[in-house]
Amino acid sequence: MRQNADQITVFKARTILTMDPNRPEATHVAVKNGHILAVGGADCADQWGTVTHDERFADQVLMPGLIEGHAHMMAGIIWNFFYAGFHDRMDPQGKWWKGKPDLATVVADLKDIEKTLPEGAPLVGWGLDPIFFTGERLSKKHLDAISTTRPVVIMYANFHLMGVNSKALEMVGYDRHTNAEGVVKGADGTPTGELQEMAAMFPLMRRCGIDFRQMTKTEDAIRTYAEVCRRTGVTTATDLYAQLEDEDVARLLKVTSEKSFPIRLVPALGVAGTNPAESAELALRYKAKSTERLRLGSVKLMTDGSIQGWTARVKWPGYVGGQPNGIWNMSPEEIHAMVDAMQAAGVQMNIHTNGDEASAVTLEAIARAARRHPWRDARHILQHA
C-alpha cells in the first residue's frame, strides 16, 4: 500500500472494527503519508481534498494492528518441542493443538510421543500451567511413568520452572545431597523433579539441547515468530530478553528489512548478570542502528521469579501455603546498580517484577536513580507488577 507523499487513499472494507467505543464500526478508512487520516463512510476524507478509492479489501474485515507488549522470540521456534498446555493453541503453520485438561492427559499424550523418538533422545514438552490443575503437583513420579530410560522435561508456561523425571535428575547429579536453590525436595529429602529458575534448570537444559538463546539465533526463528504474530493480528511485538551480540543485530536488521516481514520488532537487551556500564553503552550503540521495523535500545532486567511457582519475592505475610519466599534472579544490590547505570545513560528499562517485594525494591532503585540522574522523559516499565 505504498502511496505518493500527498496522496489520500480511501480503503473500503466489509467492516472496520475501530476499537473506538465512540464509533465501533465503519466501512472506509482514509490513509495519507502512512497515517490514518479519517474513518467513516465513503466520503470520510472528502473535505481533505482529492481522494483515490481502493476496494482491494472490500470483502474483508479490517482492524488496527495489535501491540504485544510482553513476548519472546522463542514463541515461534518453541513449537520444535511438544505442546503440553491447558488451552487449545495454534502453531505457526496454523494448526490447532488441543489443550490438556489434566495431568493424566499430559502424561498419556507424552507417552504416545515418547514411542516415536529415537533411543536416548530427550522428550521435551512446554506450556504446562499448574494453576489449572487440582490434586497432585507435577513430579518425577508422573514423568517416570512416561520413561525411565530417557530424560523427560516439561517446561512450565512461565518458563521459570520445569518438571523432570528421575533420569533427568540423574543426568545432572541432583539427589538428596544437593544443596542448590531451586532444586525442590520432598518430605523424603529427595528431589521431587521440580526445578525452579535458571540456575537450577540450566545444567539440564544444556544437556537436553534446550538453549533459548541458540533457538532464536537463526533467520528462521525470526520469521517464525513474525508468523505467530501475523496469525493473531499483532503488528508490533517485543522480545523481552534478547541476548544480543553484533551478529544477532545484523541478522535482525537483514530479516526485518525484507519487504514481506509483517511486524515491527522491539527487542530488549537482557542485562541480568552483566556489567551495568558496559550494558548501557551497548544498548545505546544498538539503538543507533534502529529502523522503522526494528526498534533497538531498551533493556530487560530480571529481578525475581514466578508467583505460580512461588519463586516471586513477596512481602509479609508471604505465601498462603507457607512456602519459602522466592528467588532473586538479581540481588537487590545488583538491581540498584543496574537501574542507576541505565537511568544515568538514558536507557529505557523493562523490569520483570512479579512479587510485591521485587516491585518495592525496584521502585526504590528507580526513585534513587531519578534523584541522582534526572531524566524528564524516562519511561521505565515494571512488567507483571
Coordinates of C-alpha atoms in Angstrom, one line a residue:
M1 CA 0.0 0.0 0.0
R2 CA 2.7 2.4 -0.9
Q3 CA 1.4 5.9 -1.7
N4 CA 2.7 9.2 -3.0
A5 CA 3.5 11.6 -0.2
D6 CA 0.4 13.7 -0.5
Q7 CA -2.0 11.1 -1.9
I8 CA -5.1 10.3 0.1
T9 CA -6.3 6.7 -0.4
V10 CA -9.7 5.6 0.9
F11 CA -9.9 1.9 1.5
K12 CA -13.3 0.1 1.6
A13 CA -13.9 -2.9 3.8
R14 CA -16.8 -5.1 4.6
T15 CA -16.4 -4.0 8.2
I16 CA -13.7 -2.0 10.0
L17 CA -13.5 -2.7 13.8
T18 CA -12.2 0.6 15.0
M19 CA -11.7 -0.3 18.7
D20 CA -13.1 3.1 19.5
P21 CA -16.3 2.9 21.6
N22 CA -17.5 6.2 20.2
R23 CA -17.6 4.7 16.7
P24 CA -17.0 0.9 17.0
E25 CA -17.5 0.1 13.3
A26 CA -17.0 1.8 9.9
T27 CA -16.8 0.9 6.2
H28 CA -14.0 3.1 5.0
V29 CA -10.6 4.3 6.2
A30 CA -8.5 7.1 4.6
V31 CA -4.7 6.9 4.7
K32 CA -2.2 9.6 4.0
N33 CA 1.6 9.5 4.5
G34 CA 1.3 6.2 6.2
H35 CA -1.1 7.6 8.8
I36 CA -4.9 7.1 9.3
L37 CA -6.5 10.4 8.3
A38 CA -10.2 9.6 8.7
V39 CA -12.5 6.7 9.4
G40 CA -16.2 6.5 8.4
G41 CA -18.1 6.2 5.2
A42 CA -17.0 6.6 1.6
D43 CA -16.9 10.3 2.0
C44 CA -14.9 10.4 5.2
A45 CA -11.9 12.2 3.7
D46 CA -13.6 14.3 1.0
Q47 CA -13.0 17.5 3.0
W48 CA -9.3 16.9 2.9
G49 CA -9.1 17.1 -0.9
T50 CA -8.9 14.7 -3.8
V51 CA -9.1 11.1 -2.8
T52 CA -8.4 7.8 -4.6
H53 CA -10.7 4.9 -3.7
D54 CA -9.3 1.4 -3.3
E55 CA -11.5 -1.7 -3.0
R56 CA -8.9 -4.4 -2.6
F57 CA -10.2 -5.1 1.0
A58 CA -13.9 -4.7 0.1
D59 CA -14.8 -8.3 1.2
Q60 CA -12.6 -8.3 4.3
V61 CA -12.7 -7.2 7.9
L62 CA -10.1 -4.7 9.0
M63 CA -8.9 -3.7 12.4
P64 CA -5.9 -1.8 13.9
G65 CA -2.8 -3.9 14.3
L66 CA -2.3 -5.1 17.9
I67 CA 0.7 -4.4 20.0
E68 CA 2.2 -7.3 22.0
G69 CA 3.9 -5.6 24.9
H70 CA 5.4 -8.7 26.5
A71 CA 6.5 -11.6 24.3
H72 CA 9.6 -13.6 23.5
M73 CA 11.2 -14.5 20.2
M74 CA 11.1 -18.2 21.1
A75 CA 7.3 -18.2 20.8
G76 CA 7.7 -19.5 17.3
I77 CA 10.6 -21.9 17.4
I78 CA 9.3 -23.4 20.8
W79 CA 7.0 -25.5 18.6
N80 CA 10.0 -27.7 17.9
F81 CA 9.1 -29.2 21.2
F82 CA 5.8 -30.8 22.3
Y83 CA 2.9 -28.7 23.5
A84 CA 1.6 -29.6 27.0
G85 CA -0.5 -26.5 27.8
F86 CA -4.1 -26.3 29.1
H87 CA -5.6 -24.2 26.4
D88 CA -6.1 -25.0 22.7
R89 CA -3.4 -23.3 20.8
M90 CA -2.4 -22.6 17.2
D91 CA 1.1 -23.2 15.9
P92 CA 3.0 -21.0 13.4
Q93 CA 1.6 -23.1 10.5
G94 CA -2.0 -22.5 11.6
K95 CA -2.6 -26.0 13.1
W96 CA -4.7 -26.1 16.2
W97 CA -3.4 -28.3 19.1
K98 CA -5.8 -29.5 21.7
G99 CA -5.2 -28.4 25.3
K100 CA -4.5 -30.8 28.1
P101 CA -7.3 -30.7 30.7
D102 CA -5.4 -32.6 33.5
L103 CA -2.1 -34.2 34.3
A104 CA -3.4 -37.6 33.3
T105 CA -3.9 -36.3 29.7
V106 CA -0.4 -34.7 29.7
V107 CA 1.2 -38.0 30.7
A108 CA -0.9 -40.1 28.2
D109 CA -0.2 -37.8 25.3
L110 CA 3.5 -37.6 26.0
K111 CA 3.6 -41.4 26.3
D112 CA 2.4 -41.6 22.7
I113 CA 5.0 -39.1 21.6
E114 CA 7.8 -40.9 23.5
K115 CA 7.3 -44.0 21.4
T116 CA 8.2 -42.1 18.3
L117 CA 11.5 -40.7 19.5
P118 CA 15.0 -42.2 18.7
E119 CA 16.6 -44.1 21.6
G120 CA 18.1 -41.8 24.2
A121 CA 16.7 -38.6 22.7
P122 CA 15.2 -36.3 25.4
L123 CA 11.5 -35.8 25.4
V124 CA 10.8 -32.0 25.9
G125 CA 7.4 -30.5 26.4
W126 CA 6.3 -27.0 27.2
G127 CA 3.3 -24.8 28.2
L128 CA 2.2 -26.6 31.4
D129 CA 0.5 -24.4 33.9
P130 CA -0.3 -25.9 37.3
I131 CA -2.9 -23.3 38.3
F132 CA -5.4 -25.1 36.1
F133 CA -5.0 -28.5 37.7
T134 CA -6.3 -29.8 41.0
G135 CA -4.8 -32.5 43.1
E136 CA -1.1 -33.5 42.9
R137 CA 1.6 -31.2 41.6
L138 CA 3.6 -32.5 38.6
S139 CA 6.5 -34.6 39.9
K140 CA 9.1 -37.1 38.8
K141 CA 6.5 -39.8 39.6
H142 CA 4.3 -38.7 36.7
L143 CA 7.2 -38.3 34.3
D144 CA 8.8 -41.6 35.2
A145 CA 5.6 -43.2 34.0
I146 CA 6.5 -41.8 30.6
S147 CA 10.1 -43.1 30.6
T148 CA 12.8 -44.1 32.9
T149 CA 15.4 -44.5 30.2
R150 CA 15.4 -41.1 28.6
P151 CA 15.2 -37.6 30.1
V152 CA 11.7 -36.2 30.2
V153 CA 11.4 -32.4 30.7
I154 CA 8.2 -30.3 30.8
M155 CA 8.8 -26.6 30.8
Y156 CA 6.0 -24.6 32.6
A157 CA 4.1 -21.9 30.7
N158 CA 6.1 -19.2 32.5
F159 CA 9.4 -20.8 31.7
H160 CA 10.6 -20.1 35.2
L161 CA 10.0 -23.7 36.3
M162 CA 10.2 -27.2 34.8
G163 CA 9.3 -30.7 35.9
V164 CA 11.7 -33.6 35.1
N165 CA 11.9 -37.3 35.6
S166 CA 14.4 -39.4 37.5
K167 CA 16.6 -40.0 34.5
A168 CA 16.9 -36.2 34.0
L169 CA 17.8 -35.7 37.7
E170 CA 20.4 -38.4 37.4
M171 CA 22.0 -36.7 34.3
V172 CA 22.8 -33.5 36.4
G173 CA 23.5 -35.3 39.7
Y174 CA 20.6 -33.8 41.6
D175 CA 19.9 -36.0 44.7
R176 CA 19.3 -35.8 48.4
H177 CA 22.7 -34.3 48.9
T178 CA 22.2 -31.4 46.5
N179 CA 22.1 -28.1 48.3
A180 CA 21.2 -25.7 45.4
E181 CA 18.5 -23.1 45.4
G182 CA 15.7 -24.1 43.1
V183 CA 16.0 -27.9 43.4
V184 CA 12.8 -28.7 45.2
K185 CA 12.8 -31.6 47.6
G186 CA 10.0 -33.7 49.1
A187 CA 9.4 -34.9 52.6
D188 CA 11.7 -37.8 52.0
G189 CA 14.6 -35.4 51.3
T190 CA 15.0 -36.3 47.6
P191 CA 14.3 -34.0 44.7
T192 CA 10.6 -34.0 43.6
G193 CA 11.5 -33.3 40.0
E194 CA 10.5 -29.7 40.1
L195 CA 13.3 -27.2 39.2
Q196 CA 12.9 -23.5 39.8
E197 CA 14.6 -20.6 37.9
M198 CA 17.5 -20.6 35.6
A199 CA 20.4 -21.5 38.0
A200 CA 18.7 -24.8 38.8
M201 CA 17.3 -25.5 35.3
F202 CA 20.3 -24.6 33.1
P203 CA 22.5 -27.6 33.7
L204 CA 19.8 -29.9 32.5
M205 CA 18.7 -27.5 29.7
R206 CA 22.3 -27.6 28.3
R207 CA 22.4 -31.4 28.3
C208 CA 19.0 -31.7 26.6
G209 CA 19.6 -29.1 23.9
I210 CA 17.1 -26.6 25.4
D211 CA 19.0 -23.4 24.6
F212 CA 16.7 -20.4 24.3
R213 CA 19.4 -18.1 23.0
Q214 CA 20.6 -20.6 20.3
M215 CA 16.9 -21.2 19.4
T216 CA 16.5 -17.6 18.4
K217 CA 19.8 -17.1 16.6
T218 CA 18.5 -18.1 13.1
E219 CA 16.7 -16.3 10.4
D220 CA 14.0 -19.0 10.5
A221 CA 13.3 -18.3 14.2
I222 CA 12.8 -14.6 13.5
R223 CA 10.4 -15.3 10.6
T224 CA 8.5 -18.0 12.6
Y225 CA 8.0 -15.6 15.4
A226 CA 6.7 -13.0 13.0
E227 CA 4.3 -15.6 11.6
V228 CA 2.9 -16.3 15.1
C229 CA 2.3 -12.5 15.4
R230 CA 0.7 -12.2 11.9
R231 CA -1.8 -15.0 12.7
T232 CA -3.0 -13.2 15.8
G233 CA -3.2 -9.7 14.3
V234 CA -0.1 -8.4 16.0
T235 CA 1.8 -5.8 14.1
T236 CA 4.3 -4.7 16.8
A237 CA 5.9 -7.2 19.1
T238 CA 8.6 -7.2 21.8
D239 CA 11.3 -9.7 22.5
L240 CA 11.7 -9.1 26.2
Y241 CA 15.1 -10.7 27.0
A242 CA 17.1 -10.6 23.8
Q243 CA 20.7 -11.8 24.4
L244 CA 22.1 -9.7 21.6
E245 CA 25.6 -9.6 20.1
D246 CA 26.7 -7.7 17.0
E247 CA 26.0 -10.7 14.7
D248 CA 22.5 -11.1 16.1
V249 CA 21.7 -7.4 15.4
A250 CA 23.0 -7.8 11.9
R251 CA 20.7 -10.8 11.4
L252 CA 17.7 -8.9 12.8
L253 CA 18.4 -6.0 10.5
K254 CA 18.6 -8.3 7.5
V255 CA 15.3 -10.2 8.2
T256 CA 13.2 -7.2 9.4
S257 CA 14.2 -5.3 6.2
E258 CA 12.6 -7.9 4.0
K259 CA 9.5 -6.5 2.2
S260 CA 7.4 -9.4 3.4
F261 CA 8.3 -9.2 7.0
P262 CA 4.9 -8.5 8.7
I263 CA 5.8 -6.8 12.1
R264 CA 7.7 -4.1 13.9
L265 CA 10.1 -5.9 16.3
V266 CA 11.2 -4.3 19.6
P267 CA 13.9 -6.4 21.3
A268 CA 15.0 -5.5 24.8
L269 CA 18.6 -6.4 25.6
G270 CA 18.9 -8.8 28.5
V271 CA 21.2 -7.4 31.1
A272 CA 20.9 -9.6 34.2
G273 CA 24.3 -10.6 35.4
T274 CA 26.1 -8.2 33.2
N275 CA 28.3 -5.1 33.8
P276 CA 25.9 -2.2 34.1
A277 CA 28.1 0.5 32.4
E278 CA 29.0 -1.8 29.6
S279 CA 25.4 -2.9 29.0
A280 CA 24.2 0.7 29.0
E281 CA 26.8 1.6 26.4
L282 CA 25.9 -1.5 24.3
A283 CA 22.2 -0.6 24.4
L284 CA 22.9 2.9 23.1
R285 CA 25.1 1.6 20.4
Y286 CA 22.4 -0.8 19.2
K287 CA 19.8 2.0 19.5
A288 CA 21.7 3.9 16.8
K289 CA 21.1 1.0 14.4
S290 CA 17.3 1.1 14.8
T291 CA 15.0 1.2 11.7
E292 CA 11.3 1.5 11.1
R293 CA 10.9 -2.3 11.5
L294 CA 13.5 -2.8 14.2
R295 CA 13.4 -0.7 17.4
L296 CA 16.5 -1.2 19.5
G297 CA 17.9 0.5 22.6
S298 CA 15.9 -0.8 25.6
V299 CA 17.0 -3.4 28.2
K300 CA 15.4 -6.1 30.3
L301 CA 16.1 -6.8 33.9
M302 CA 15.1 -10.0 35.7
T303 CA 14.5 -9.3 39.4
D304 CA 12.6 -12.3 40.9
G305 CA 10.7 -15.3 39.6
S306 CA 7.1 -16.5 39.2
I307 CA 4.2 -16.4 41.6
Q308 CA 2.8 -19.7 40.3
G309 CA 6.0 -21.4 41.2
W310 CA 6.4 -19.5 44.5
T311 CA 9.7 -18.1 43.2
A312 CA 8.4 -14.5 43.2
R313 CA 9.7 -12.3 46.1
V314 CA 6.7 -11.3 48.2
K315 CA 6.2 -9.2 51.3
W316 CA 4.6 -10.2 54.6
P317 CA 2.6 -12.4 55.2
G318 CA 4.2 -14.4 52.4
Y319 CA 2.6 -17.3 50.5
V320 CA -0.6 -18.8 51.8
G321 CA 0.8 -22.3 51.8
G322 CA 3.8 -21.3 53.9
Q323 CA 6.3 -21.8 51.0
P324 CA 9.7 -20.1 51.5
N325 CA 10.0 -16.7 49.9
G326 CA 11.0 -16.7 46.3
I327 CA 14.3 -16.4 44.4
W328 CA 16.2 -13.3 43.4
N329 CA 17.5 -13.6 39.8
M330 CA 19.3 -10.3 40.5
S331 CA 20.1 -9.3 44.1
P332 CA 18.7 -6.0 45.4
E333 CA 22.2 -4.6 45.2
E334 CA 22.5 -5.6 41.6
I335 CA 19.1 -4.1 40.8
H336 CA 20.2 -0.8 42.3
A337 CA 23.4 -0.7 40.4
M338 CA 21.8 -1.7 37.1
V339 CA 19.0 0.8 37.4
D340 CA 21.4 3.6 38.3
A341 CA 23.6 3.0 35.3
M342 CA 20.6 2.8 32.9
Q343 CA 18.9 5.9 34.3
A344 CA 22.2 7.8 34.0
A345 CA 22.7 6.8 30.4
G346 CA 19.1 7.4 29.3
V347 CA 18.3 3.8 28.6
Q348 CA 14.7 2.7 28.8
M349 CA 14.2 -0.3 31.1
N350 CA 11.7 -3.2 31.1
I351 CA 11.9 -4.8 34.6
H352 CA 10.5 -8.2 35.5
T353 CA 8.8 -7.8 38.9
N354 CA 6.4 -10.5 39.8
G355 CA 6.2 -10.2 43.6
D356 CA 5.4 -7.1 45.6
E357 CA 8.8 -7.2 47.4
A358 CA 10.5 -7.2 44.0
S359 CA 8.4 -4.3 42.9
A360 CA 9.2 -2.3 46.0
V361 CA 12.9 -2.8 45.7
T362 CA 12.8 -1.8 42.0
L363 CA 10.7 1.3 42.7
E364 CA 13.1 2.3 45.4
A365 CA 16.0 1.9 42.9
I366 CA 14.3 3.9 40.2
A367 CA 13.4 6.7 42.7
R368 CA 17.0 6.8 43.9
A369 CA 18.4 6.8 40.4
A370 CA 16.0 9.6 39.3
R371 CA 17.2 11.8 42.1
R372 CA 20.8 11.2 41.1
H373 CA 20.3 11.4 37.4
P374 CA 17.2 13.4 36.5
W375 CA 15.6 12.4 33.1
R376 CA 12.4 14.1 32.3
D377 CA 11.2 11.7 29.7
A378 CA 12.1 8.4 31.4
R379 CA 9.6 5.7 30.7
H380 CA 10.6 2.6 32.6
I381 CA 8.2 -0.3 32.7
L382 CA 7.6 -2.8 35.5
Q383 CA 6.5 -6.0 33.8
H384 CA 3.9 -8.1 35.7
A385 CA 3.6 -5.6 38.5

